[in-house]
Short mmCIF file of C-alpha atoms in Angstrom, two decimals:
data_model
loop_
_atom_site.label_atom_id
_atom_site.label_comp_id
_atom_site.label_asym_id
_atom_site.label_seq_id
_atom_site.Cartn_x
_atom_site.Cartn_y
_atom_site.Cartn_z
CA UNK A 130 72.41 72.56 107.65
CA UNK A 131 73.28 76.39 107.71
CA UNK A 132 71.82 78.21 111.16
CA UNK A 133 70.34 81.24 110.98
CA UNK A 134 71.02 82.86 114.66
CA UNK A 135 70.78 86.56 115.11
CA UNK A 136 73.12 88.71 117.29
CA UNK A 137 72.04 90.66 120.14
CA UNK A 138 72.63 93.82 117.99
CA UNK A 139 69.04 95.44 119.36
CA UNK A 140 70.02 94.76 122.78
CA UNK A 141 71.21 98.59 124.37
CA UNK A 142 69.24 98.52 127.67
CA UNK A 143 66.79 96.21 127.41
CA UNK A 144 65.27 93.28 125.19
CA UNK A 145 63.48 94.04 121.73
CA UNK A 146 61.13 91.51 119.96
CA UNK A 147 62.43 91.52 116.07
CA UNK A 148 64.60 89.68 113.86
CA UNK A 149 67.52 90.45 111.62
CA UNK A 150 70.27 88.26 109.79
CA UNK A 151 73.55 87.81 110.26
CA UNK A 152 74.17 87.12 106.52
CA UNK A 153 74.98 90.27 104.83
CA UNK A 154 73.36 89.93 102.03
CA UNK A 155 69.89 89.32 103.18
CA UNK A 156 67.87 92.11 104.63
CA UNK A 157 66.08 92.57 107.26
CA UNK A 158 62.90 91.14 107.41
CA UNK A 159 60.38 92.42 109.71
CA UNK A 160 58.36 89.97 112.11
CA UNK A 161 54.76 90.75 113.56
CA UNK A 162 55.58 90.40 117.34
CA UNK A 163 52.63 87.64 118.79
CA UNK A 164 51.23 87.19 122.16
CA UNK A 165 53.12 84.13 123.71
CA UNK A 166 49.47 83.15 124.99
CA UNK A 167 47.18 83.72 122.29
CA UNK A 168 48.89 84.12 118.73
CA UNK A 169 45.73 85.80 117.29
CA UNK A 170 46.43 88.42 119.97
CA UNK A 171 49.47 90.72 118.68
CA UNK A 172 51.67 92.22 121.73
CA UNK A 173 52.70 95.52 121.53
CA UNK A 174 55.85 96.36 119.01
CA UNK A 175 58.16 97.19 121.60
CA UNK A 176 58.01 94.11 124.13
CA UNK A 177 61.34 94.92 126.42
CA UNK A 178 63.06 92.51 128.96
CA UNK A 179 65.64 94.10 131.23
CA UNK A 180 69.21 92.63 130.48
CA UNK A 181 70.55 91.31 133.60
CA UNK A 182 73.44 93.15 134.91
CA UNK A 183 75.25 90.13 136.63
CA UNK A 184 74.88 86.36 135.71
CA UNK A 185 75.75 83.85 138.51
CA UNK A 186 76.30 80.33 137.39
CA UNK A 187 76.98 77.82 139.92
CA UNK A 188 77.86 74.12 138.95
CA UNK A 189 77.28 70.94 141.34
CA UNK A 190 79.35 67.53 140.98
CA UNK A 191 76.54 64.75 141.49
CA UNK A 192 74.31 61.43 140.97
CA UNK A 193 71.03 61.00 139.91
CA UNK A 194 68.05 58.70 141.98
CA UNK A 195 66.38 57.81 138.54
CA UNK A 196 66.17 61.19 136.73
CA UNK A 197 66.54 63.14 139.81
CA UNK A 198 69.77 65.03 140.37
CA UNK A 199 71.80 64.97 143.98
CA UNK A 200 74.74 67.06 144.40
CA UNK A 201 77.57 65.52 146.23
CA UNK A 202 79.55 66.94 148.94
CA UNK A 203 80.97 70.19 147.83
CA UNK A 204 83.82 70.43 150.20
CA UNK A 205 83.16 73.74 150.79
CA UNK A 206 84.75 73.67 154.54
CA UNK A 207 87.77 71.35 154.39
CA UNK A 208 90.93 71.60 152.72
CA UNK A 209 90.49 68.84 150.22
CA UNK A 210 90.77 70.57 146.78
CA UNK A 211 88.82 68.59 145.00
CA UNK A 212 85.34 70.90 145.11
CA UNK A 213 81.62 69.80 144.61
CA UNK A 214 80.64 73.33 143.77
CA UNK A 215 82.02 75.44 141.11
CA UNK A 216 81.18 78.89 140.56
CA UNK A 217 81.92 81.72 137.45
CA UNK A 218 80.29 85.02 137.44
CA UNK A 219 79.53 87.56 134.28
CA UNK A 220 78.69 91.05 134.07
CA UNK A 221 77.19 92.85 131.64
CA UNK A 222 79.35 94.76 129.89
CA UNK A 223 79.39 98.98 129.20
CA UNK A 224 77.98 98.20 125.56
CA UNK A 225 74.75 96.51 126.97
CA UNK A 226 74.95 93.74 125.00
CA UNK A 227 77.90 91.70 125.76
CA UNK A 228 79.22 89.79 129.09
CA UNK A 229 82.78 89.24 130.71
CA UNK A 230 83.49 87.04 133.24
CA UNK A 231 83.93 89.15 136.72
CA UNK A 232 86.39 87.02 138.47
CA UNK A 233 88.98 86.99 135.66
CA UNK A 234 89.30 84.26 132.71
CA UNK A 235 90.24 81.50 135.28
CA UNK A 236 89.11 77.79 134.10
CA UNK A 237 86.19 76.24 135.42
CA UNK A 238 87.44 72.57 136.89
CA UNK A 239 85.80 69.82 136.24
CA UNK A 240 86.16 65.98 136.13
CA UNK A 241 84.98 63.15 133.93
CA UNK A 242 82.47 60.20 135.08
CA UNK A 243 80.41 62.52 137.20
CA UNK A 244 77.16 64.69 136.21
CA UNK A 245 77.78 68.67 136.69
CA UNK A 246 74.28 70.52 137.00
CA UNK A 247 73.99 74.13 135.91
CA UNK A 248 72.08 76.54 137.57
CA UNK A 249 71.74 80.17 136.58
CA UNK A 250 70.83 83.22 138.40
CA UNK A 251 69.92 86.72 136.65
CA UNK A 252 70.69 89.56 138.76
CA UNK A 253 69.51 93.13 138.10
CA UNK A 254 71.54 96.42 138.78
CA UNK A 255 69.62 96.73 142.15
CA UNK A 256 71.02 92.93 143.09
CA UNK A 257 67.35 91.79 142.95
CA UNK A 258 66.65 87.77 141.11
CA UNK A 259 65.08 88.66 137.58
CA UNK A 260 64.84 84.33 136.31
CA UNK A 261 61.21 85.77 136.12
CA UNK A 262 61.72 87.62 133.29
CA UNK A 263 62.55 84.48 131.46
CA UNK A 264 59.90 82.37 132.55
CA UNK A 265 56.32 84.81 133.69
CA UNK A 266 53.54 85.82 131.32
CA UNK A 267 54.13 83.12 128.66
CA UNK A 268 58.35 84.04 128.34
CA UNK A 269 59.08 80.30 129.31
CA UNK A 270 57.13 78.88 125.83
CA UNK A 271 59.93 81.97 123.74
CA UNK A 272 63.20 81.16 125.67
CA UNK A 273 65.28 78.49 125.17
CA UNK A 274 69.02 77.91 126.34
CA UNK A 275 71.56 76.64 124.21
CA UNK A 276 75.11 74.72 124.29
CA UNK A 277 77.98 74.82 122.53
CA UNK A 278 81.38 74.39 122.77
CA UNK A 279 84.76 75.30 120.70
CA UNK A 280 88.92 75.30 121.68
CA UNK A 281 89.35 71.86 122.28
CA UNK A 282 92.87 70.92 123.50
CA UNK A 283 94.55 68.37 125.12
CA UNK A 284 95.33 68.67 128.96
CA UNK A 285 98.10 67.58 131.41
CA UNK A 286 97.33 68.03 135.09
CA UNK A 287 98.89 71.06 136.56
CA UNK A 288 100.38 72.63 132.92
CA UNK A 289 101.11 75.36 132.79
CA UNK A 290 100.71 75.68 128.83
CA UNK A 291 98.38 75.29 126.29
CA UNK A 292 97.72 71.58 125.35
CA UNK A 293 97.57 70.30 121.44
CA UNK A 294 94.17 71.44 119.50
CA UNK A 295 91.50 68.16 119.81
CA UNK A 296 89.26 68.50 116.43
CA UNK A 297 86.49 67.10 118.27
CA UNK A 298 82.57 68.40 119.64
CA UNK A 299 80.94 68.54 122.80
CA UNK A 300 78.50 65.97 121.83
CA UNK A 301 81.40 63.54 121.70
CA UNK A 302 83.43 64.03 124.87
CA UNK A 303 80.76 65.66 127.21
CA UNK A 304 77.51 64.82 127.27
CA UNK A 305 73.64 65.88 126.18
CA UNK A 306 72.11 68.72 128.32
CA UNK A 307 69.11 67.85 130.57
CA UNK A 308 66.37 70.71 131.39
CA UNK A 309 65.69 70.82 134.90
CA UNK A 310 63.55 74.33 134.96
CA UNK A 311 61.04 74.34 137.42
CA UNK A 312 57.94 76.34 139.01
CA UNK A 313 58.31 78.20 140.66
CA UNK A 314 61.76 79.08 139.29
CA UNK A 315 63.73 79.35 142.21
CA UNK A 316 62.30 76.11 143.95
CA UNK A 317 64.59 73.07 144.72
CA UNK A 318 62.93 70.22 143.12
CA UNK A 319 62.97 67.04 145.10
CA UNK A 320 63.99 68.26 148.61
CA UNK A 321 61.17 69.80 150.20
CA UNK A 322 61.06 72.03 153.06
CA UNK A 323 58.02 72.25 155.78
CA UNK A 324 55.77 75.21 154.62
CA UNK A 325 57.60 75.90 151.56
CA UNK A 326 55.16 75.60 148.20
CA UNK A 327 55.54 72.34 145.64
CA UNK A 328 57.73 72.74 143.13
CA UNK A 329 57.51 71.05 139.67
CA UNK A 330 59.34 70.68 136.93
CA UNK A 331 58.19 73.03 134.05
CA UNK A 332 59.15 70.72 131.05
CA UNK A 333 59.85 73.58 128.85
CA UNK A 334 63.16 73.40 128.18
CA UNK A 335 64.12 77.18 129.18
CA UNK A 336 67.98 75.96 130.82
CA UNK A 337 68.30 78.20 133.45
CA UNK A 338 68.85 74.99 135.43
CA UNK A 339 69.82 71.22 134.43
CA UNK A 340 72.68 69.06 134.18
CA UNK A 341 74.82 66.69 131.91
CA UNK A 342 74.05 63.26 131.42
CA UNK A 343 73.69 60.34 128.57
CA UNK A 344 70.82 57.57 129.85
CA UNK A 345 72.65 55.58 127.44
CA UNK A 346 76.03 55.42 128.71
CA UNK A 347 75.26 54.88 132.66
CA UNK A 348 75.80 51.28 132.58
CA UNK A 349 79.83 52.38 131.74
CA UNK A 350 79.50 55.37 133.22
CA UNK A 351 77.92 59.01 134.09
CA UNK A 352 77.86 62.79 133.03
CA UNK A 353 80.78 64.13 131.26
CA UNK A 354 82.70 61.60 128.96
CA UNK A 355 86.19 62.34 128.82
CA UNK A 356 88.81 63.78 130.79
CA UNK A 357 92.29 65.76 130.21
CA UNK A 358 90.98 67.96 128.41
CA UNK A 359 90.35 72.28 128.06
CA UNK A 360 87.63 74.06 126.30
CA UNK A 361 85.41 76.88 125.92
CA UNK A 362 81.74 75.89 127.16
CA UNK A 363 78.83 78.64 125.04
CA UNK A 364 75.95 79.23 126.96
CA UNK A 365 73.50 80.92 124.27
CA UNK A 366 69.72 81.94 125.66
CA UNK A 367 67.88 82.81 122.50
CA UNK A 368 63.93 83.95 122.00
CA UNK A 369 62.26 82.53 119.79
CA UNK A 370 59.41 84.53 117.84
CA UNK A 371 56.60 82.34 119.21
CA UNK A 372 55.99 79.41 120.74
CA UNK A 373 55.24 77.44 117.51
CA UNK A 374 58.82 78.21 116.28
CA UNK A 375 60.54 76.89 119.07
CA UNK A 376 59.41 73.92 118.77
CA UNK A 377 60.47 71.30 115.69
CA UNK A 378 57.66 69.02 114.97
CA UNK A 379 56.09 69.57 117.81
CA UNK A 380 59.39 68.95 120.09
CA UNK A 381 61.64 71.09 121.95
CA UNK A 382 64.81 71.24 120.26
CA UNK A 383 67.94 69.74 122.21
CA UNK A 384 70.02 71.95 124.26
CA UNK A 385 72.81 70.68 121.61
CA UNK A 386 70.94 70.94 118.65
CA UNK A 387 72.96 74.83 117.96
CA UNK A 388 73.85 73.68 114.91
CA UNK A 389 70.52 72.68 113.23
CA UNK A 390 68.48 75.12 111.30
CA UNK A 391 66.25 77.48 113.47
CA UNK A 392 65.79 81.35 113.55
CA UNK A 393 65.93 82.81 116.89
CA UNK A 394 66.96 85.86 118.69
CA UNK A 395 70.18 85.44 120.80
CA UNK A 396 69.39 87.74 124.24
CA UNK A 397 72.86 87.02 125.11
CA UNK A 398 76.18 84.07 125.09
CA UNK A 399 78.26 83.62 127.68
CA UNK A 400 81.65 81.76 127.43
CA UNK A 401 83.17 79.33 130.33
CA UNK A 402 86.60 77.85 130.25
CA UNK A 403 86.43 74.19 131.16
CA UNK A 404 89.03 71.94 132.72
CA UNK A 405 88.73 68.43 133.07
CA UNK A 406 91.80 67.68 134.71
CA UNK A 407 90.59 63.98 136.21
CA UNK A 408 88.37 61.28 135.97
CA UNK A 409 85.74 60.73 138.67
CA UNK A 410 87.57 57.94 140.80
CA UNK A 411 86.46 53.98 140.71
CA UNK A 412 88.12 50.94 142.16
CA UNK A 413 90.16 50.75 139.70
CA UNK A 414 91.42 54.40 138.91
CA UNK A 415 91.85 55.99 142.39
CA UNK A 416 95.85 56.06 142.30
CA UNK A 417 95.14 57.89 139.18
CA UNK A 418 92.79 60.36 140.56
CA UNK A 419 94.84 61.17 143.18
CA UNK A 420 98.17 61.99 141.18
CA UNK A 421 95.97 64.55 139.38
CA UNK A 422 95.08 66.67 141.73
CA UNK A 423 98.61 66.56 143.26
CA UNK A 424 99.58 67.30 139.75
CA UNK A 425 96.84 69.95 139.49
CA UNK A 426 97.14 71.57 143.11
CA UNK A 427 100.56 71.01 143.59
CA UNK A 428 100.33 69.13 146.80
CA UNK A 429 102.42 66.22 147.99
CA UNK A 430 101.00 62.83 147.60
CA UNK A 431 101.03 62.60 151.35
CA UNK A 432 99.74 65.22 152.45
CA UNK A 433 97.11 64.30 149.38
CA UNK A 434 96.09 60.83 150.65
CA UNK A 435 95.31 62.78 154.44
CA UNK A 436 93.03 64.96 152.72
CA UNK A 437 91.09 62.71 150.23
CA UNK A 438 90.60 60.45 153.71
CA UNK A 439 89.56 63.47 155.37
CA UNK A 440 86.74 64.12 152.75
CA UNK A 441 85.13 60.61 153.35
CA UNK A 442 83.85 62.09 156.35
CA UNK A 443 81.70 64.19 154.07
CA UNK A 444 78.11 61.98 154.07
CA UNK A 445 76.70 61.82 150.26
CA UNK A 446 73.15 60.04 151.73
CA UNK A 447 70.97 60.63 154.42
CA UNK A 448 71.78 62.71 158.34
CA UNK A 449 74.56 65.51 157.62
CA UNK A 450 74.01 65.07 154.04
CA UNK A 451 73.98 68.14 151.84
CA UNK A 452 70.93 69.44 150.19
CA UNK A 453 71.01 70.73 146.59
CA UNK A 454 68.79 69.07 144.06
CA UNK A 455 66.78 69.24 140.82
#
């Protein structure tokens, strides 16, 4: 099926309800803005969402207790190279529209075997959280985030060039995109604090947080499916005109479901490079897994094997343990 998906072309400063085509042919056709609460109730023409000025996404390594995500140990404060945690930044660009990454176009590393959550954070120009804007005053029923992915090549640990091109998709080697949003937004579902409020899951499939798993392959294995391999991950948050059209028959649409037919507004795409340079390690794989990241870090095996032994020390369960979930 072809996809109608409109470009952010209307987005200067700030966030205009309104559709137009990509297909040059076709002309614009108008659409009466509706109240994300009551459809009988129109909302003003001009309904305008600040564009954030910085994205943060930050990326945990974990396990799931039943549909319940854990992050592992990120490593954040040993030498062991191997991090829990991985973090890319955008910025919006001086068009107002578009988004680079801040930190440069360095790859994203990830391995196979394991589930990688996504959480995003929306920053204004003043630094100040704006995930509201995306969620408050019925926002959650119009937004909806998007995967996609594109550049598939083959990867050798530690190469310095480009690999072969894969013809492949991300529905093949990674895995299906679980919504994790929550309310209130910026809660931690499933770790509570003392005095903090309950937090829920939402169910309404906005994306600014969930991770990457396939129920039906956790008897062989979890999260992302195959390693050695590069890519460019698409993160697309589009707006939908109202809530009946973002659902399809009366279901939220899969986070990898780009391709179907829809008509939405894209607020904006940003683009990851993703490196799975190793495979989670088993019994059976370890000496593996350990001759990629030498490969990948360029680090003597022995000097490798002190560090991986050092990071057992790092508790995944229980007293020490740390604390991210959703």
């Amino acid at each position: 099926m072809k996809q109608t998906i409109l470009a952010a072309c209307s987005f200067i400063a700030a966030l205009t309800l309104g559709l137009s085509s990509c297909q040059k042919d076709q002309p614009k056709v108008p659409v009466k803005p509706v109240n994300p609460v009551n459809p009988d109730i129109p909302t003003p023409p001009e309904e305008k969402i600040e564009m954030p000025a910085t994205i943060s996404i930050e990326m945990h390594a974990g396990h799931l207790h039943g549909t319940s995500f854990h992050g592992n140990p990120s490593f954040s404060n040993i030498e062991f190279p191997d991090k829990g945690v991985q973090k890319v930044s955008f910025k919006l660009n001086a068009d107002g529209k578009t988004y680079s990454i801040a930190e440069g176009n360095n790859p994203v590393r990830w391995k196979s075997h394991i589930i990688w959550s996504v959480e995003m954070v929306c920053l204004n120009k003043k630094g100040e959280r704006i995930n509201n804007n995306f969620v408050k005053n019925g926002a959650e029923d119009l937004f909806q985030l998007f995967i996609t992915a594109d550049n598939f090549r083959k990867y050798t640990p530690g190469s310095k060039t480009a690999g072969e091109p894969v013809t492949t998709t991300f529905g093949e080697v990674g895995a299906p995109f679980v919504y994790r949003d929550t309310n209130p937004e910026d809660g931690m579902y499933g770790h509570h604090h003392s005095g903090a409020p309950k937090v829920t899951l939402s169910g309404k499939c906005v994306g600014l947080k969930g991770y990457f798993h396939n129920s039906a392959t956790e008897q062989s294995f979890i999260g992302i499916k195959e390693r050695y391999l590069t890519y460019d991950l698409h993160l697309r948050m589009v707006r939908f005109a109202t809530p009946a059209d973002k659902k399809h028959n009366g279901a939220y649409r899969p986070a990898l479901a780009w391709d179907n037919a829809f008509t939405a507004l894209t607020a904006f795409e940003l683009t990851i490079p993703i490196r799975v340079f190793t495979q989670s390690p088993g019994d059976d794989d370890e000496d593996t897994y350990l001759t990629d990241l030498c490969a990948e870090f360029g680090i003597d095996r022995k000097k490798m094997d002190e560090l991986y032994e050092e990071s057992w020390n790092a508790p995944i369960e229980g007293e020490g343990a740390e604390h991210y979930h959703m």
